[in-house]
């Protein structure tokens, strides 16, 4: 069910405590933790105009119910930047109301305004609820991600 009162806006300095709650829930969803200095650096980067990392929030009735973070970066296959949708989280009580879709569509518009050539993201294969939405608004590629943490 879509909630027409969803408002998407860039995160601002006054949103920190609300963002932090959702950020911690997002990390818990992925069964991970981060040192507080990493969380603080992430927040600082989201607000720093000199860093190509941006944060947006989904609001329903003045309550922050969702967040997304994106990173713009150059690439070797195009002459314009890519937009990596790195993080996306919607509160349990707001899921199914359209906040996730609204955040992604906002990112699509943001990336187009920044002249990006694509928006892309990854998710866990088992994240079936999110993948149902993603399948409706994007194309799954046949790429497999490999990683070596350093």
mmCIF file with all atom_site columns, C-alpha atoms in Angstrom:
data_model
loop_
_atom_site.group_PDB
_atom_site.id
_atom_site.type_symbol
_atom_site.label_atom_id
_atom_site.label_alt_id
_atom_site.label_comp_id
_atom_site.label_asym_id
_atom_site.label_entity_id
_atom_site.label_seq_id
_atom_site.pdbx_PDB_ins_code
_atom_site.Cartn_x
_atom_site.Cartn_y
_atom_site.Cartn_z
_atom_site.occupancy
_atom_site.B_iso_or_equiv
_atom_site.pdbx_formal_charge
_atom_site.auth_seq_id
_atom_site.auth_comp_id
_atom_site.auth_asym_id
_atom_site.auth_atom_id
_atom_site.pdbx_PDB_model_num
ATOM 1   C CA . UNK A 1 1   ? 0.000  0.000   0.000   1.00 0.00 ? 1   UNK A CA 1
ATOM 2   C CA . UNK A 1 2   ? 1.512  3.325   -1.069  1.00 0.00 ? 2   UNK A CA 1
ATOM 3   C CA . UNK A 1 3   ? 1.474  6.235   1.354   1.00 0.00 ? 3   UNK A CA 1
ATOM 4   C CA . UNK A 1 4   ? 1.031  9.494   -0.554  1.00 0.00 ? 4   UNK A CA 1
ATOM 5   C CA . UNK A 1 5   ? 2.304  11.553  2.375   1.00 0.00 ? 5   UNK A CA 1
ATOM 6   C CA . UNK A 1 6   ? 5.905  10.354  1.951   1.00 0.00 ? 6   UNK A CA 1
ATOM 7   C CA . UNK A 1 7   ? 8.325  13.239  1.591   1.00 0.00 ? 7   UNK A CA 1
ATOM 8   C CA . UNK A 1 8   ? 11.912 12.679  0.458   1.00 0.00 ? 8   UNK A CA 1
ATOM 9   C CA . UNK A 1 9   ? 14.571 15.253  1.322   1.00 0.00 ? 9   UNK A CA 1
ATOM 10  C CA . UNK A 1 10  ? 18.339 15.491  1.738   1.00 0.00 ? 10  UNK A CA 1
ATOM 11  C CA . UNK A 1 11  ? 19.470 14.768  5.280   1.00 0.00 ? 11  UNK A CA 1
ATOM 12  C CA . UNK A 1 12  ? 20.500 17.817  7.298   1.00 0.00 ? 12  UNK A CA 1
ATOM 13  C CA . UNK A 1 13  ? 22.555 18.420  10.437  1.00 0.00 ? 13  UNK A CA 1
ATOM 14  C CA . UNK A 1 14  ? 19.420 18.442  12.608  1.00 0.00 ? 14  UNK A CA 1
ATOM 15  C CA . UNK A 1 15  ? 18.517 14.911  11.465  1.00 0.00 ? 15  UNK A CA 1
ATOM 16  C CA . UNK A 1 16  ? 21.504 13.233  13.129  1.00 0.00 ? 16  UNK A CA 1
ATOM 17  C CA . UNK A 1 17  ? 19.763 11.569  16.091  1.00 0.00 ? 17  UNK A CA 1
ATOM 18  C CA . UNK A 1 18  ? 16.903 10.295  13.890  1.00 0.00 ? 18  UNK A CA 1
ATOM 19  C CA . UNK A 1 19  ? 19.333 9.088   11.215  1.00 0.00 ? 19  UNK A CA 1
ATOM 20  C CA . UNK A 1 20  ? 21.491 7.350   13.831  1.00 0.00 ? 20  UNK A CA 1
ATOM 21  C CA . UNK A 1 21  ? 18.576 5.183   14.997  1.00 0.00 ? 21  UNK A CA 1
ATOM 22  C CA . UNK A 1 22  ? 17.859 4.021   11.439  1.00 0.00 ? 22  UNK A CA 1
ATOM 23  C CA . UNK A 1 23  ? 21.557 3.591   10.661  1.00 0.00 ? 23  UNK A CA 1
ATOM 24  C CA . UNK A 1 24  ? 21.998 1.316   13.680  1.00 0.00 ? 24  UNK A CA 1
ATOM 25  C CA . UNK A 1 25  ? 18.907 -0.704  12.685  1.00 0.00 ? 25  UNK A CA 1
ATOM 26  C CA . UNK A 1 26  ? 20.305 -1.029  9.166   1.00 0.00 ? 26  UNK A CA 1
ATOM 27  C CA . UNK A 1 27  ? 23.608 -2.324  10.523  1.00 0.00 ? 27  UNK A CA 1
ATOM 28  C CA . UNK A 1 28  ? 21.724 -4.750  12.778  1.00 0.00 ? 28  UNK A CA 1
ATOM 29  C CA . UNK A 1 29  ? 19.717 -6.004  9.786   1.00 0.00 ? 29  UNK A CA 1
ATOM 30  C CA . UNK A 1 30  ? 23.027 -6.957  8.166   1.00 0.00 ? 30  UNK A CA 1
ATOM 31  C CA . UNK A 1 31  ? 24.270 -8.392  11.473  1.00 0.00 ? 31  UNK A CA 1
ATOM 32  C CA . UNK A 1 32  ? 27.200 -6.021  11.710  1.00 0.00 ? 32  UNK A CA 1
ATOM 33  C CA . UNK A 1 33  ? 28.534 -3.200  13.835  1.00 0.00 ? 33  UNK A CA 1
ATOM 34  C CA . UNK A 1 34  ? 30.850 -0.308  13.085  1.00 0.00 ? 34  UNK A CA 1
ATOM 35  C CA . UNK A 1 35  ? 33.107 1.709   15.366  1.00 0.00 ? 35  UNK A CA 1
ATOM 36  C CA . UNK A 1 36  ? 31.528 5.015   16.404  1.00 0.00 ? 36  UNK A CA 1
ATOM 37  C CA . UNK A 1 37  ? 34.273 6.934   14.591  1.00 0.00 ? 37  UNK A CA 1
ATOM 38  C CA . UNK A 1 38  ? 33.211 5.247   11.316  1.00 0.00 ? 38  UNK A CA 1
ATOM 39  C CA . UNK A 1 39  ? 29.574 6.160   11.918  1.00 0.00 ? 39  UNK A CA 1
ATOM 40  C CA . UNK A 1 40  ? 30.564 9.750   12.714  1.00 0.00 ? 40  UNK A CA 1
ATOM 41  C CA . UNK A 1 41  ? 32.761 9.939   9.602   1.00 0.00 ? 41  UNK A CA 1
ATOM 42  C CA . UNK A 1 42  ? 29.880 8.601   7.505   1.00 0.00 ? 42  UNK A CA 1
ATOM 43  C CA . UNK A 1 43  ? 27.566 11.278  8.887   1.00 0.00 ? 43  UNK A CA 1
ATOM 44  C CA . UNK A 1 44  ? 30.170 14.001  8.292   1.00 0.00 ? 44  UNK A CA 1
ATOM 45  C CA . UNK A 1 45  ? 30.658 12.825  4.698   1.00 0.00 ? 45  UNK A CA 1
ATOM 46  C CA . UNK A 1 46  ? 26.912 12.852  4.052   1.00 0.00 ? 46  UNK A CA 1
ATOM 47  C CA . UNK A 1 47  ? 26.847 16.567  4.888   1.00 0.00 ? 47  UNK A CA 1
ATOM 48  C CA . UNK A 1 48  ? 30.210 17.568  3.369   1.00 0.00 ? 48  UNK A CA 1
ATOM 49  C CA . UNK A 1 49  ? 29.671 19.372  0.063   1.00 0.00 ? 49  UNK A CA 1
ATOM 50  C CA . UNK A 1 50  ? 33.239 18.454  -0.990  1.00 0.00 ? 50  UNK A CA 1
ATOM 51  C CA . UNK A 1 51  ? 32.608 14.690  -0.748  1.00 0.00 ? 51  UNK A CA 1
ATOM 52  C CA . UNK A 1 52  ? 30.545 12.874  -3.397  1.00 0.00 ? 52  UNK A CA 1
ATOM 53  C CA . UNK A 1 53  ? 28.504 10.990  -0.785  1.00 0.00 ? 53  UNK A CA 1
ATOM 54  C CA . UNK A 1 54  ? 24.887 12.040  -0.229  1.00 0.00 ? 54  UNK A CA 1
ATOM 55  C CA . UNK A 1 55  ? 22.158 11.063  2.192   1.00 0.00 ? 55  UNK A CA 1
ATOM 56  C CA . UNK A 1 56  ? 18.399 11.302  1.778   1.00 0.00 ? 56  UNK A CA 1
ATOM 57  C CA . UNK A 1 57  ? 15.551 10.605  4.153   1.00 0.00 ? 57  UNK A CA 1
ATOM 58  C CA . UNK A 1 58  ? 11.967 9.447   3.754   1.00 0.00 ? 58  UNK A CA 1
ATOM 59  C CA . UNK A 1 59  ? 9.521  11.188  6.049   1.00 0.00 ? 59  UNK A CA 1
ATOM 60  C CA . UNK A 1 60  ? 5.954  10.210  6.899   1.00 0.00 ? 60  UNK A CA 1
ATOM 61  C CA . UNK A 1 61  ? 4.088  12.676  9.109   1.00 0.00 ? 61  UNK A CA 1
ATOM 62  C CA . UNK A 1 62  ? 7.324  14.320  10.331  1.00 0.00 ? 62  UNK A CA 1
ATOM 63  C CA . UNK A 1 63  ? 8.846  10.949  11.241  1.00 0.00 ? 63  UNK A CA 1
ATOM 64  C CA . UNK A 1 64  ? 12.023 9.765   9.524   1.00 0.00 ? 64  UNK A CA 1
ATOM 65  C CA . UNK A 1 65  ? 11.119 6.255   8.342   1.00 0.00 ? 65  UNK A CA 1
ATOM 66  C CA . UNK A 1 66  ? 13.822 5.546   5.760   1.00 0.00 ? 66  UNK A CA 1
ATOM 67  C CA . UNK A 1 67  ? 17.313 6.514   4.676   1.00 0.00 ? 67  UNK A CA 1
ATOM 68  C CA . UNK A 1 68  ? 19.521 6.021   1.680   1.00 0.00 ? 68  UNK A CA 1
ATOM 69  C CA . UNK A 1 69  ? 23.140 6.905   0.980   1.00 0.00 ? 69  UNK A CA 1
ATOM 70  C CA . UNK A 1 70  ? 24.629 7.235   -2.476  1.00 0.00 ? 70  UNK A CA 1
ATOM 71  C CA . UNK A 1 71  ? 28.169 7.620   -3.772  1.00 0.00 ? 71  UNK A CA 1
ATOM 72  C CA . UNK A 1 72  ? 28.931 9.246   -7.117  1.00 0.00 ? 72  UNK A CA 1
ATOM 73  C CA . UNK A 1 73  ? 32.111 8.051   -8.797  1.00 0.00 ? 73  UNK A CA 1
ATOM 74  C CA . UNK A 1 74  ? 33.870 8.002   -12.159 1.00 0.00 ? 74  UNK A CA 1
ATOM 75  C CA . UNK A 1 75  ? 34.199 4.772   -14.096 1.00 0.00 ? 75  UNK A CA 1
ATOM 76  C CA . UNK A 1 76  ? 36.124 3.366   -17.028 1.00 0.00 ? 76  UNK A CA 1
ATOM 77  C CA . UNK A 1 77  ? 33.159 2.509   -19.256 1.00 0.00 ? 77  UNK A CA 1
ATOM 78  C CA . UNK A 1 78  ? 31.579 5.961   -19.529 1.00 0.00 ? 78  UNK A CA 1
ATOM 79  C CA . UNK A 1 79  ? 32.578 9.602   -19.475 1.00 0.00 ? 79  UNK A CA 1
ATOM 80  C CA . UNK A 1 80  ? 30.050 10.486  -16.776 1.00 0.00 ? 80  UNK A CA 1
ATOM 81  C CA . UNK A 1 81  ? 29.799 9.349   -13.162 1.00 0.00 ? 81  UNK A CA 1
ATOM 82  C CA . UNK A 1 82  ? 27.942 6.327   -11.816 1.00 0.00 ? 82  UNK A CA 1
ATOM 83  C CA . UNK A 1 83  ? 25.647 6.525   -8.816  1.00 0.00 ? 83  UNK A CA 1
ATOM 84  C CA . UNK A 1 84  ? 26.148 3.708   -6.331  1.00 0.00 ? 84  UNK A CA 1
ATOM 85  C CA . UNK A 1 85  ? 23.171 3.341   -4.007  1.00 0.00 ? 85  UNK A CA 1
ATOM 86  C CA . UNK A 1 86  ? 25.215 2.006   -1.119  1.00 0.00 ? 86  UNK A CA 1
ATOM 87  C CA . UNK A 1 87  ? 22.707 1.887   1.730   1.00 0.00 ? 87  UNK A CA 1
ATOM 88  C CA . UNK A 1 88  ? 18.915 1.742   1.863   1.00 0.00 ? 88  UNK A CA 1
ATOM 89  C CA . UNK A 1 89  ? 16.840 1.118   4.956   1.00 0.00 ? 89  UNK A CA 1
ATOM 90  C CA . UNK A 1 90  ? 13.158 1.550   5.790   1.00 0.00 ? 90  UNK A CA 1
ATOM 91  C CA . UNK A 1 91  ? 11.776 1.038   9.318   1.00 0.00 ? 91  UNK A CA 1
ATOM 92  C CA . UNK A 1 92  ? 9.835  -2.170  9.861   1.00 0.00 ? 92  UNK A CA 1
ATOM 93  C CA . UNK A 1 93  ? 6.633  -0.256  10.648  1.00 0.00 ? 93  UNK A CA 1
ATOM 94  C CA . UNK A 1 94  ? 6.850  1.733   7.391   1.00 0.00 ? 94  UNK A CA 1
ATOM 95  C CA . UNK A 1 95  ? 7.622  -1.115  5.004   1.00 0.00 ? 95  UNK A CA 1
ATOM 96  C CA . UNK A 1 96  ? 5.104  -1.727  2.262   1.00 0.00 ? 96  UNK A CA 1
ATOM 97  C CA . UNK A 1 97  ? 3.974  1.917   2.233   1.00 0.00 ? 97  UNK A CA 1
ATOM 98  C CA . UNK A 1 98  ? 6.176  3.049   -0.656  1.00 0.00 ? 98  UNK A CA 1
ATOM 99  C CA . UNK A 1 99  ? 9.077  4.650   1.224   1.00 0.00 ? 99  UNK A CA 1
ATOM 100 C CA . UNK A 1 100 ? 11.717 2.381   -0.338  1.00 0.00 ? 100 UNK A CA 1
ATOM 101 C CA . UNK A 1 101 ? 10.376 2.988   -3.833  1.00 0.00 ? 101 UNK A CA 1
ATOM 102 C CA . UNK A 1 102 ? 10.160 6.743   -3.178  1.00 0.00 ? 102 UNK A CA 1
ATOM 103 C CA . UNK A 1 103 ? 13.768 6.837   -1.971  1.00 0.00 ? 103 UNK A CA 1
ATOM 104 C CA . UNK A 1 104 ? 15.023 4.929   -5.015  1.00 0.00 ? 104 UNK A CA 1
ATOM 105 C CA . UNK A 1 105 ? 13.021 7.090   -7.416  1.00 0.00 ? 105 UNK A CA 1
ATOM 106 C CA . UNK A 1 106 ? 14.420 10.184  -5.697  1.00 0.00 ? 106 UNK A CA 1
ATOM 107 C CA . UNK A 1 107 ? 17.929 8.764   -6.213  1.00 0.00 ? 107 UNK A CA 1
ATOM 108 C CA . UNK A 1 108 ? 17.126 8.147   -9.897  1.00 0.00 ? 108 UNK A CA 1
ATOM 109 C CA . UNK A 1 109 ? 16.156 11.816  -10.296 1.00 0.00 ? 109 UNK A CA 1
ATOM 110 C CA . UNK A 1 110 ? 19.138 13.021  -8.265  1.00 0.00 ? 110 UNK A CA 1
ATOM 111 C CA . UNK A 1 111 ? 21.546 10.935  -10.360 1.00 0.00 ? 111 UNK A CA 1
ATOM 112 C CA . UNK A 1 112 ? 19.984 12.188  -13.602 1.00 0.00 ? 112 UNK A CA 1
ATOM 113 C CA . UNK A 1 113 ? 20.415 15.793  -12.417 1.00 0.00 ? 113 UNK A CA 1
ATOM 114 C CA . UNK A 1 114 ? 24.073 15.005  -11.669 1.00 0.00 ? 114 UNK A CA 1
ATOM 115 C CA . UNK A 1 115 ? 24.427 13.605  -15.220 1.00 0.00 ? 115 UNK A CA 1
ATOM 116 C CA . UNK A 1 116 ? 25.175 10.083  -14.007 1.00 0.00 ? 116 UNK A CA 1
ATOM 117 C CA . UNK A 1 117 ? 24.994 7.249   -16.535 1.00 0.00 ? 117 UNK A CA 1
ATOM 118 C CA . UNK A 1 118 ? 23.424 4.707   -14.162 1.00 0.00 ? 118 UNK A CA 1
ATOM 119 C CA . UNK A 1 119 ? 22.298 3.908   -10.637 1.00 0.00 ? 119 UNK A CA 1
ATOM 120 C CA . UNK A 1 120 ? 23.296 0.526   -9.279  1.00 0.00 ? 120 UNK A CA 1
ATOM 121 C CA . UNK A 1 121 ? 23.260 -1.369  -5.994  1.00 0.00 ? 121 UNK A CA 1
ATOM 122 C CA . UNK A 1 122 ? 23.646 -4.779  -4.432  1.00 0.00 ? 122 UNK A CA 1
ATOM 123 C CA . UNK A 1 123 ? 21.611 -6.683  -1.875  1.00 0.00 ? 123 UNK A CA 1
ATOM 124 C CA . UNK A 1 124 ? 21.729 -10.031 -0.197  1.00 0.00 ? 124 UNK A CA 1
ATOM 125 C CA . UNK A 1 125 ? 20.310 -12.840 -2.289  1.00 0.00 ? 125 UNK A CA 1
ATOM 126 C CA . UNK A 1 126 ? 18.026 -13.785 0.624   1.00 0.00 ? 126 UNK A CA 1
ATOM 127 C CA . UNK A 1 127 ? 16.560 -10.269 0.973   1.00 0.00 ? 127 UNK A CA 1
ATOM 128 C CA . UNK A 1 128 ? 13.364 -11.350 -0.791  1.00 0.00 ? 128 UNK A CA 1
ATOM 129 C CA . UNK A 1 129 ? 11.129 -8.475  0.340   1.00 0.00 ? 129 UNK A CA 1
ATOM 130 C CA . UNK A 1 130 ? 13.516 -5.840  -0.991  1.00 0.00 ? 130 UNK A CA 1
ATOM 131 C CA . UNK A 1 131 ? 14.247 -7.850  -4.131  1.00 0.00 ? 131 UNK A CA 1
ATOM 132 C CA . UNK A 1 132 ? 10.559 -7.882  -5.017  1.00 0.00 ? 132 UNK A CA 1
ATOM 133 C CA . UNK A 1 133 ? 10.656 -4.073  -5.142  1.00 0.00 ? 133 UNK A CA 1
ATOM 134 C CA . UNK A 1 134 ? 14.029 -4.009  -6.936  1.00 0.00 ? 134 UNK A CA 1
ATOM 135 C CA . UNK A 1 135 ? 12.756 -6.416  -9.601  1.00 0.00 ? 135 UNK A CA 1
ATOM 136 C CA . UNK A 1 136 ? 9.875  -4.005  -10.276 1.00 0.00 ? 136 UNK A CA 1
ATOM 137 C CA . UNK A 1 137 ? 11.996 -0.855  -10.685 1.00 0.00 ? 137 UNK A CA 1
ATOM 138 C CA . UNK A 1 138 ? 15.373 -2.007  -12.008 1.00 0.00 ? 138 UNK A CA 1
ATOM 139 C CA . UNK A 1 139 ? 17.038 -4.785  -13.970 1.00 0.00 ? 139 UNK A CA 1
ATOM 140 C CA . UNK A 1 140 ? 19.020 -7.481  -12.209 1.00 0.00 ? 140 UNK A CA 1
ATOM 141 C CA . UNK A 1 141 ? 22.345 -8.021  -13.927 1.00 0.00 ? 141 UNK A CA 1
ATOM 142 C CA . UNK A 1 142 ? 24.159 -11.303 -14.359 1.00 0.00 ? 142 UNK A CA 1
ATOM 143 C CA . UNK A 1 143 ? 27.225 -9.990  -12.539 1.00 0.00 ? 143 UNK A CA 1
ATOM 144 C CA . UNK A 1 144 ? 28.466 -11.750 -9.406  1.00 0.00 ? 144 UNK A CA 1
ATOM 145 C CA . UNK A 1 145 ? 30.276 -9.696  -6.810  1.00 0.00 ? 145 UNK A CA 1
ATOM 146 C CA . UNK A 1 146 ? 33.580 -10.883 -5.334  1.00 0.00 ? 146 UNK A CA 1
ATOM 147 C CA . UNK A 1 147 ? 35.260 -9.157  -2.428  1.00 0.00 ? 147 UNK A CA 1
ATOM 148 C CA . UNK A 1 148 ? 38.462 -9.271  -0.434  1.00 0.00 ? 148 UNK A CA 1
ATOM 149 C CA . UNK A 1 149 ? 38.337 -7.092  2.607   1.00 0.00 ? 149 UNK A CA 1
ATOM 150 C CA . UNK A 1 150 ? 41.613 -5.335  3.355   1.00 0.00 ? 150 UNK A CA 1
#
